[in-house]
Amino acid sequence: MEFYKGIGKIKYEGKDSKNPLSFKFYNPDEVIAGKTMREHLKFAMSYWHTMCAEGTDMFGVGTIVKDYGETDPMESAKKKAYAAFELMDKLSIDYYCFHDRDIAPEGETLAESNARLDVISDLLLELQNKYNKKVLWGTANCFGNKRYMHGAGTSPNADVFAFAAAQIKKAVEITVKLGGKGYVFWGGREGYETLLNTNMALEQDNMARLMRLTVDYARSIGFDGDFFIEPKPKEPTKHQYDFDTATVLAFLRKYGLDKDFKMNIEANHATLAAHTFQHELRVARDNNVFGSIDANQGDMNLGWDTDQFPTNVYETALCMYEVIKAGGFVNGGLNFDAKTRRGSNTSEDIFLSYIAGMDAFALGLRIADKMINDGRIDGFVAERYASFNSGIGKKIVDGDVTMAELEAYALEMGDVTTNISGKQEYLENVMNQLMF
Ligand code: XUL
Ligand code: CO
């Protein structure tokens, strides 16, 4: 059965093509800086948005039906799996990401939910082999069900903690079964609405306990991939504990979890935290915890997570610059945690959206490679800090100087006489020259 009728395999046709169902910039097998674009970008489909989300919002029902012609939820889940692989095949997307409840609907009991996951994961494994596709990462949806109204790992209710642990245990098992090399913790409702009813210290200690239990269990069943933590400052809770990369790093280090976790940086989460996407990537790279990316973009006029498909090439270029500088993806990749607008409600729109996102990142990769080969930006930064390569600067860096020696040096100088320009506008113009 074909789900996306009338849409064939999307091909690279180059930048002058007017065919909407073609790639203009993403040429999977083209080699850039020693690797194919496919290897650099490691695109992944998000199961929840693409296969499940029907365009509902706070004010209205869905605008696109995704039951795939079935009324029984398990039959619909099976069709969803077939449709997912047809879509990935047609778009040349090699990976997918899922929450447990995206692939198999929750049952009346945990045992029933687990049995459903067993059935669907058998089918997914069969389809992965048939189409040569892989899981990028798996995760557990510990936020949708009403039992998680006060959080999961940070719930004040120990029964909820236990239930979440059981759900995560199974999600890890399914991820391992499907060969996933990543497991994500996004703090669904791990945060608070008001401190008047919250024991923040206990909640954070408990979250760390849940993460430690998960890591130890996953390693015991042979998971050798990365755990990713996905920062977000707010939404759904007023204050999410995993506010941004710097906050998460402090948390991981406090609880001794920093060896097992890397970051999954989402563009729209960065901007919600009043950071740029590049800032979050840079903090991760500088601290050796860059792992994976949830590729999307927000709307700067709105204060929430709009999860739009990324089309801003300035952002994708600076993102891919950070990715290349970080040494590229290892177990991570570019997961399109993005959805079509509610008004873009056809299957064709889903394809057009992925094409837009993939082309934007392909352009980003091409430009990042140009930035690095051009060398002006890197050269400028190196030169800007050259005072630390010799003399007093080198002594500071080497830890080879005392406060008294620095004072003697400053007294001798009398005052600082030179400070070179930061040339921001010049560098922004270099970016434009490289981009256009
Ligand atoms: C929510 C979000 C999640 C995670 C996975 O903002 O980004 O979809 O990526 O749970
Ligand atoms: Co995300």
Coordinates of C-alpha atoms and ligand atoms in Angstrom, one line a residue:
M1 CA 0.0 0.0 0.0
E2 CA 1.3 3.4 -1.0
F3 CA 0.5 6.3 1.5
Y4 CA 2.0 9.2 -0.3
K5 CA 0.5 8.7 -3.7
G6 CA 1.8 10.9 -6.5
I7 CA 5.0 11.7 -4.8
G8 CA 8.1 9.9 -6.0
K9 CA 11.6 9.7 -4.7
I10 CA 12.8 13.3 -4.2
K11 CA 15.9 14.0 -6.3
Y12 CA 18.6 16.6 -6.3
E13 CA 18.0 18.9 -9.2
G14 CA 20.2 21.8 -8.3
K15 CA 19.6 25.4 -7.4
D16 CA 17.9 26.5 -10.6
S17 CA 15.2 23.8 -10.5
K18 CA 11.6 25.1 -10.1
N19 CA 10.3 21.6 -9.2
P20 CA 9.0 22.0 -5.7
L21 CA 9.4 18.3 -5.0
S22 CA 13.2 18.3 -5.6
F23 CA 16.3 19.2 -3.6
K24 CA 18.0 22.4 -4.7
F25 CA 21.0 22.2 -2.4
Y26 CA 20.9 18.7 -0.7
N27 CA 22.9 16.3 -2.9
P28 CA 23.3 13.3 -0.5
D29 CA 26.4 11.7 -2.1
E30 CA 28.3 14.9 -2.9
V31 CA 31.5 15.1 -0.9
I32 CA 32.3 18.2 1.2
A33 CA 35.4 18.4 3.3
G34 CA 36.0 14.7 3.0
K35 CA 32.6 13.4 3.8
T36 CA 29.3 13.0 1.9
M37 CA 26.5 15.5 2.7
R38 CA 24.5 12.5 4.0
E39 CA 27.3 11.6 6.5
H40 CA 27.7 15.2 7.6
L41 CA 24.1 16.0 8.1
K42 CA 22.6 12.6 9.4
F43 CA 19.0 13.7 9.0
A44 CA 16.3 12.2 11.1
M45 CA 12.5 12.2 10.9
S46 CA 10.6 12.9 14.2
Y47 CA 8.0 10.3 14.5
W48 CA 5.7 12.4 16.8
H49 CA 5.3 15.4 14.5
T50 CA 5.4 13.7 11.2
M51 CA 3.5 10.5 11.8
C52 CA 1.2 11.5 14.7
A53 CA 0.6 15.3 15.1
E54 CA -2.7 16.3 13.4
G55 CA -2.4 20.1 13.7
T56 CA -4.4 20.7 16.8
D57 CA -3.8 23.8 18.8
M58 CA -5.4 25.4 22.0
F59 CA -8.2 26.8 19.9
G60 CA -9.0 24.1 17.4
V61 CA -9.1 20.4 16.3
G62 CA -6.8 18.8 13.9
T63 CA -6.6 19.9 10.3
I64 CA -4.9 16.8 8.9
V65 CA -6.0 13.2 9.6
K66 CA -3.3 10.7 10.5
D67 CA -5.2 7.5 11.3
Y68 CA -3.9 6.0 8.0
G69 CA -7.3 4.6 7.2
E70 CA -7.8 2.6 10.5
T71 CA -10.0 3.0 13.5
D72 CA -8.3 0.5 15.8
P73 CA -5.3 2.2 17.4
M74 CA -2.9 -0.7 16.9
E75 CA -3.9 -1.2 13.3
S76 CA -3.3 2.5 12.8
A77 CA 0.1 2.3 14.6
K78 CA 1.1 -0.4 12.1
K79 CA 0.1 1.7 9.1
K80 CA 1.9 4.6 10.6
A81 CA 5.1 2.5 10.6
Y82 CA 4.7 1.6 6.9
A83 CA 3.9 5.2 6.1
A84 CA 7.0 6.4 8.0
F85 CA 9.4 4.2 6.1
E86 CA 7.8 5.1 2.7
L87 CA 8.3 8.8 3.7
M88 CA 11.9 8.3 4.8
D89 CA 12.7 6.3 1.7
K90 CA 11.2 9.0 -0.6
L91 CA 13.1 11.8 1.2
S92 CA 16.4 9.9 1.6
I93 CA 16.2 10.4 5.4
D94 CA 18.4 7.7 7.0
Y95 CA 17.3 8.0 10.6
Y96 CA 14.3 8.4 12.8
C97 CA 13.6 9.5 16.4
F98 CA 10.6 8.4 18.5
H99 CA 8.9 8.5 21.9
D100 CA 7.5 5.1 23.1
R101 CA 3.9 6.4 22.8
D102 CA 4.4 7.7 19.2
I103 CA 5.1 4.2 17.8
A104 CA 2.6 2.3 20.0
P105 CA -0.5 3.7 21.7
E106 CA -0.6 3.5 25.5
G107 CA -2.8 0.6 26.8
E108 CA -5.0 0.3 29.9
T109 CA -2.1 -1.0 31.9
L110 CA 1.7 -0.8 31.8
A111 CA 1.8 -4.5 30.8
E112 CA -0.5 -3.9 27.9
S113 CA 1.5 -0.8 26.8
N114 CA 4.7 -2.9 26.9
A115 CA 3.2 -5.7 24.9
R116 CA 2.1 -3.2 22.2
L117 CA 5.6 -1.9 22.1
D118 CA 6.9 -5.4 21.5
V119 CA 4.6 -5.9 18.6
I120 CA 5.3 -2.6 16.9
S121 CA 9.1 -2.8 17.4
D122 CA 9.2 -6.1 15.7
L123 CA 7.5 -4.5 12.7
L124 CA 9.9 -1.5 12.9
L125 CA 12.9 -3.7 12.9
E126 CA 11.6 -5.6 9.8
L127 CA 11.1 -2.2 8.1
Q128 CA 14.5 -0.9 9.1
N129 CA 16.2 -3.9 7.5
K130 CA 14.0 -3.7 4.4
Y131 CA 14.7 0.1 3.8
N132 CA 18.1 0.3 5.4
K133 CA 17.1 2.9 8.0
K134 CA 18.2 3.4 11.6
V135 CA 17.1 4.8 14.9
L136 CA 18.9 8.0 15.8
W137 CA 17.5 8.1 19.3
G138 CA 14.6 6.8 21.4
T139 CA 12.9 8.4 24.4
A140 CA 9.9 7.9 26.7
N141 CA 6.9 10.2 26.7
C142 CA 6.7 10.9 30.5
F143 CA 4.6 14.1 30.1
G144 CA 1.5 13.4 28.1
N145 CA -0.5 11.2 30.5
K146 CA -2.4 12.9 33.3
R147 CA -0.4 10.8 35.9
Y148 CA 2.6 13.1 35.0
M149 CA 0.7 16.3 35.8
H150 CA 3.3 17.2 38.5
G151 CA 6.3 15.8 36.5
A152 CA 7.8 12.3 36.3
G153 CA 11.2 12.0 37.9
T154 CA 10.4 15.3 39.8
S155 CA 6.9 14.3 40.8
P156 CA 6.1 14.7 44.5
N157 CA 4.4 11.3 44.3
A158 CA 6.8 8.3 44.6
D159 CA 4.4 6.1 42.8
V160 CA 4.7 8.3 39.7
F161 CA 8.5 8.1 40.0
A162 CA 8.3 4.4 40.0
F163 CA 5.9 4.3 37.0
A164 CA 8.2 6.6 35.1
A165 CA 11.2 4.4 35.8
A166 CA 9.3 1.4 34.6
Q167 CA 8.3 3.2 31.4
I168 CA 11.9 4.4 30.8
K169 CA 13.2 0.9 31.4
K170 CA 11.0 -0.4 28.6
A171 CA 11.8 2.6 26.3
V172 CA 15.5 1.9 26.7
E173 CA 15.0 -1.8 25.9
I174 CA 13.1 -0.9 22.7
T175 CA 15.8 1.6 21.7
V176 CA 18.5 -1.1 22.2
K177 CA 16.4 -3.6 20.3
L178 CA 16.1 -1.2 17.4
G179 CA 19.8 -0.5 17.4
G180 CA 19.5 3.1 18.5
K181 CA 22.8 4.8 19.6
G182 CA 21.1 7.6 21.4
Y183 CA 18.6 7.9 24.3
V184 CA 17.1 11.3 25.1
F185 CA 16.0 12.9 28.3
W186 CA 13.9 15.9 27.6
G187 CA 12.5 17.3 30.8
G188 CA 8.9 17.0 29.8
R189 CA 7.2 18.4 33.0
E190 CA 10.4 18.3 35.1
G191 CA 10.1 21.8 36.5
Y192 CA 7.7 23.8 38.6
E193 CA 4.8 26.2 38.5
T194 CA 5.3 27.8 41.9
L195 CA 7.9 27.4 44.7
L196 CA 5.1 27.8 47.2
N197 CA 4.4 24.1 46.7
T198 CA 7.8 22.8 45.5
N199 CA 10.8 21.1 47.2
M200 CA 13.2 22.0 44.4
A201 CA 16.2 20.3 46.1
L202 CA 14.4 17.0 46.5
E203 CA 13.0 17.2 42.9
Q204 CA 16.4 17.7 41.4
D205 CA 18.0 15.0 43.6
N206 CA 15.3 12.6 42.4
M207 CA 15.8 13.5 38.7
A208 CA 19.5 12.7 39.1
R209 CA 18.6 9.4 40.8
L210 CA 16.3 8.5 37.9
M211 CA 19.0 9.3 35.4
R212 CA 21.6 7.3 37.2
L213 CA 19.3 4.3 37.5
T214 CA 18.6 4.6 33.7
V215 CA 22.3 4.8 32.8
D216 CA 23.3 1.9 34.9
Y217 CA 20.4 -0.3 33.6
A218 CA 21.0 0.7 29.9
R219 CA 24.7 -0.1 30.2
S220 CA 23.9 -3.5 31.9
I221 CA 21.8 -4.5 28.8
G222 CA 24.6 -3.5 26.4
F223 CA 23.7 0.1 25.4
D224 CA 27.0 1.6 24.3
G225 CA 25.6 4.8 22.8
D226 CA 25.1 8.3 24.2
F227 CA 22.6 9.7 26.6
F228 CA 21.4 13.0 25.5
I229 CA 19.8 15.7 27.6
E230 CA 17.8 18.4 25.8
P231 CA 17.7 21.8 27.5
K232 CA 14.6 23.9 27.4
P233 CA 13.9 26.9 29.7
K234 CA 10.0 26.9 29.9
E235 CA 7.0 25.2 28.5
P236 CA 5.1 23.2 29.6
T237 CA 6.2 24.2 33.1
K238 CA 6.8 27.8 34.0
H239 CA 10.4 26.9 34.9
Q240 CA 12.0 23.8 33.4
Y241 CA 15.0 22.5 35.4
D242 CA 17.0 21.9 32.2
F243 CA 16.9 25.6 31.4
D244 CA 19.9 25.8 29.1
T245 CA 23.2 24.0 28.4
A246 CA 25.1 25.8 31.1
T247 CA 22.4 25.0 33.7
V248 CA 22.3 21.4 32.6
L249 CA 26.1 21.1 32.8
A250 CA 26.1 22.3 36.4
F251 CA 23.4 19.7 37.2
L252 CA 25.3 16.9 35.5
R253 CA 28.6 17.8 37.2
K254 CA 26.9 18.1 40.6
Y255 CA 25.5 14.6 40.4
G256 CA 28.5 13.0 38.6
L257 CA 26.5 12.3 35.4
D258 CA 28.7 14.4 33.1
K259 CA 30.6 11.4 31.7
D260 CA 27.4 9.7 30.4
F261 CA 25.5 12.6 29.0
K262 CA 25.9 14.9 26.0
M263 CA 23.6 17.7 24.8
N264 CA 20.8 17.5 22.3
I265 CA 20.5 21.2 21.3
E266 CA 17.2 22.4 19.9
A267 CA 17.2 25.7 18.1
N268 CA 13.8 26.8 19.3
H269 CA 14.7 25.9 22.9
A270 CA 17.9 28.0 22.7
T271 CA 15.9 31.1 21.6
L272 CA 13.3 30.5 24.3
A273 CA 16.2 30.8 26.8
A274 CA 17.1 34.1 25.1
H275 CA 20.3 32.6 23.6
T276 CA 21.2 32.1 20.0
F277 CA 21.2 28.6 18.6
Q278 CA 24.9 29.1 18.0
H279 CA 25.5 30.1 21.6
E280 CA 24.1 26.8 22.9
L281 CA 26.1 24.8 20.4
R282 CA 29.2 26.7 21.4
V283 CA 28.7 26.1 25.1
A284 CA 28.3 22.4 24.4
R285 CA 31.3 22.2 22.1
D286 CA 33.6 24.1 24.5
N287 CA 32.7 21.7 27.2
N288 CA 33.0 18.5 25.1
V289 CA 29.3 17.7 25.5
F290 CA 28.1 18.4 22.0
G291 CA 25.9 15.4 21.0
S292 CA 22.9 15.9 18.7
I293 CA 20.6 18.5 17.3
D294 CA 16.8 19.0 17.2
A295 CA 16.6 21.1 14.0
N296 CA 13.8 23.6 13.9
Q297 CA 13.3 27.3 14.3
G298 CA 11.0 29.5 16.4
D299 CA 9.2 32.7 15.6
M300 CA 11.0 35.7 17.3
N301 CA 7.6 37.5 17.6
L302 CA 6.1 34.7 19.7
G303 CA 7.1 33.5 23.1
W304 CA 6.6 29.8 22.7
D305 CA 8.0 26.7 21.0
T306 CA 6.6 26.9 17.5
D307 CA 8.7 24.0 16.2
Q308 CA 8.8 25.4 12.6
F309 CA 10.9 23.7 9.9
P310 CA 14.2 25.5 9.7
T311 CA 14.6 27.8 6.7
N312 CA 16.9 30.5 8.1
V313 CA 20.2 29.9 6.3
Y314 CA 22.2 32.3 8.5
E315 CA 21.3 30.1 11.5
T316 CA 21.9 26.8 9.7
A317 CA 25.3 28.1 8.5
L318 CA 26.4 29.1 12.0
C319 CA 25.1 25.8 13.3
M320 CA 27.0 23.7 10.8
Y321 CA 30.1 25.8 11.5
E322 CA 29.9 24.7 15.2
V323 CA 29.1 21.1 14.2
I324 CA 32.2 20.8 12.0
K325 CA 34.4 22.5 14.6
A326 CA 33.1 20.0 17.1
G327 CA 34.3 17.2 14.9
G328 CA 30.9 16.3 13.4
F329 CA 28.2 14.0 14.7
V330 CA 29.2 10.7 16.3
N331 CA 26.1 9.1 17.7
G332 CA 23.9 12.2 17.1
G333 CA 22.4 13.8 14.0
L334 CA 19.9 16.4 12.8
N335 CA 16.5 15.4 14.0
F336 CA 13.7 17.6 12.5
D337 CA 11.8 18.3 15.7
A338 CA 9.5 20.4 13.5
K339 CA 6.0 20.4 12.3
T340 CA 4.1 21.9 9.3
R341 CA 1.9 24.9 10.2
R342 CA -1.7 24.1 11.0
G343 CA -2.7 25.6 7.7
S344 CA -0.2 23.5 5.7
N345 CA -2.4 20.4 6.0
T346 CA -1.6 18.1 3.1
S347 CA 0.8 15.2 2.8
E348 CA 2.5 17.2 0.1
D349 CA 3.2 19.9 2.7
I350 CA 5.0 17.4 4.9
F351 CA 7.3 16.7 2.0
L352 CA 7.8 20.3 1.1
S353 CA 8.6 21.1 4.7
Y354 CA 11.3 18.4 4.9
I355 CA 12.7 19.5 1.6
A356 CA 12.9 23.1 2.9
G357 CA 14.6 22.0 6.1
M358 CA 17.1 19.7 4.4
D359 CA 18.0 22.2 1.8
A360 CA 18.5 24.9 4.5
F361 CA 20.9 22.6 6.3
A362 CA 22.6 21.6 3.1
L363 CA 23.2 25.3 2.3
G364 CA 24.3 25.8 5.9
L365 CA 26.9 23.0 5.5
R366 CA 28.1 24.5 2.2
I367 CA 28.5 27.9 3.7
A368 CA 30.2 26.6 6.9
D369 CA 32.7 24.8 4.8
K370 CA 33.3 28.1 2.9
M371 CA 33.8 30.0 6.2
I372 CA 36.4 27.5 7.3
N373 CA 38.3 27.4 3.9
D374 CA 38.1 31.2 3.6
G375 CA 39.8 31.5 7.0
R376 CA 39.1 35.2 7.5
I377 CA 36.8 34.7 10.5
D378 CA 38.9 32.0 12.2
G379 CA 42.0 34.1 11.4
F380 CA 40.5 37.2 12.9
V381 CA 39.6 35.5 16.1
A382 CA 43.0 33.9 16.5
E383 CA 44.7 37.3 15.9
R384 CA 42.3 39.0 18.4
Y385 CA 43.7 36.8 21.2
A386 CA 47.3 36.8 20.1
S387 CA 48.4 38.7 23.2
F388 CA 48.0 35.4 25.1
N389 CA 50.6 33.6 22.9
S390 CA 53.7 35.3 24.3
G391 CA 54.9 37.6 27.0
I392 CA 52.7 38.3 30.0
G393 CA 49.7 36.7 28.2
K394 CA 51.5 33.4 27.9
K395 CA 52.5 33.5 31.5
I396 CA 48.8 34.1 32.5
V397 CA 47.6 31.1 30.3
D398 CA 50.4 28.9 31.7
G399 CA 49.5 29.7 35.3
D400 CA 53.0 31.0 35.7
V401 CA 52.3 34.4 37.3
T402 CA 51.3 35.8 40.7
M403 CA 49.0 38.8 41.5
A404 CA 52.1 40.7 42.7
E405 CA 53.9 40.1 39.4
L406 CA 50.8 41.3 37.5
E407 CA 50.7 44.4 39.7
A408 CA 54.4 45.1 38.9
Y409 CA 53.7 44.7 35.2
A410 CA 50.7 47.0 35.3
L411 CA 52.6 49.6 37.4
E412 CA 55.4 49.6 34.8
M413 CA 52.9 50.0 32.0
G414 CA 51.1 52.9 33.7
D415 CA 48.0 52.4 31.6
V416 CA 46.8 50.2 28.7
T417 CA 47.7 52.0 25.6
T418 CA 46.3 49.8 22.8
N419 CA 43.1 47.9 22.3
I420 CA 42.3 46.6 18.8
S421 CA 38.8 46.9 17.2
G422 CA 36.5 44.0 17.4
K423 CA 35.3 44.7 13.8
Q424 CA 31.9 43.2 14.2
E425 CA 30.4 44.9 11.1
Y426 CA 33.3 43.9 8.9
L427 CA 32.9 40.2 10.0
E428 CA 29.1 40.4 9.4
N429 CA 29.9 41.6 5.9
V430 CA 32.4 38.8 5.4
M431 CA 29.5 36.4 6.3
N432 CA 27.3 38.1 3.6
Q433 CA 30.0 37.9 1.1
L434 CA 30.4 34.2 1.8
M435 CA 26.7 33.6 1.7
F436 CA 25.6 35.5 -1.4
Ligands
XUL1 C1 9.6 19.3 23.3 C2 10.6 18.5 22.6 C3 10.5 17.1 22.6 C4 11.8 16.3 22.7 C5 11.7 14.9 22.9 O1 9.8 20.7 23.2 O2 11.5 19.1 22.0 O3 9.8 16.7 21.5 O4 12.6 16.6 21.6 O5 10.9 14.5 24.0
CO2 CO 13.1 18.5 20.8

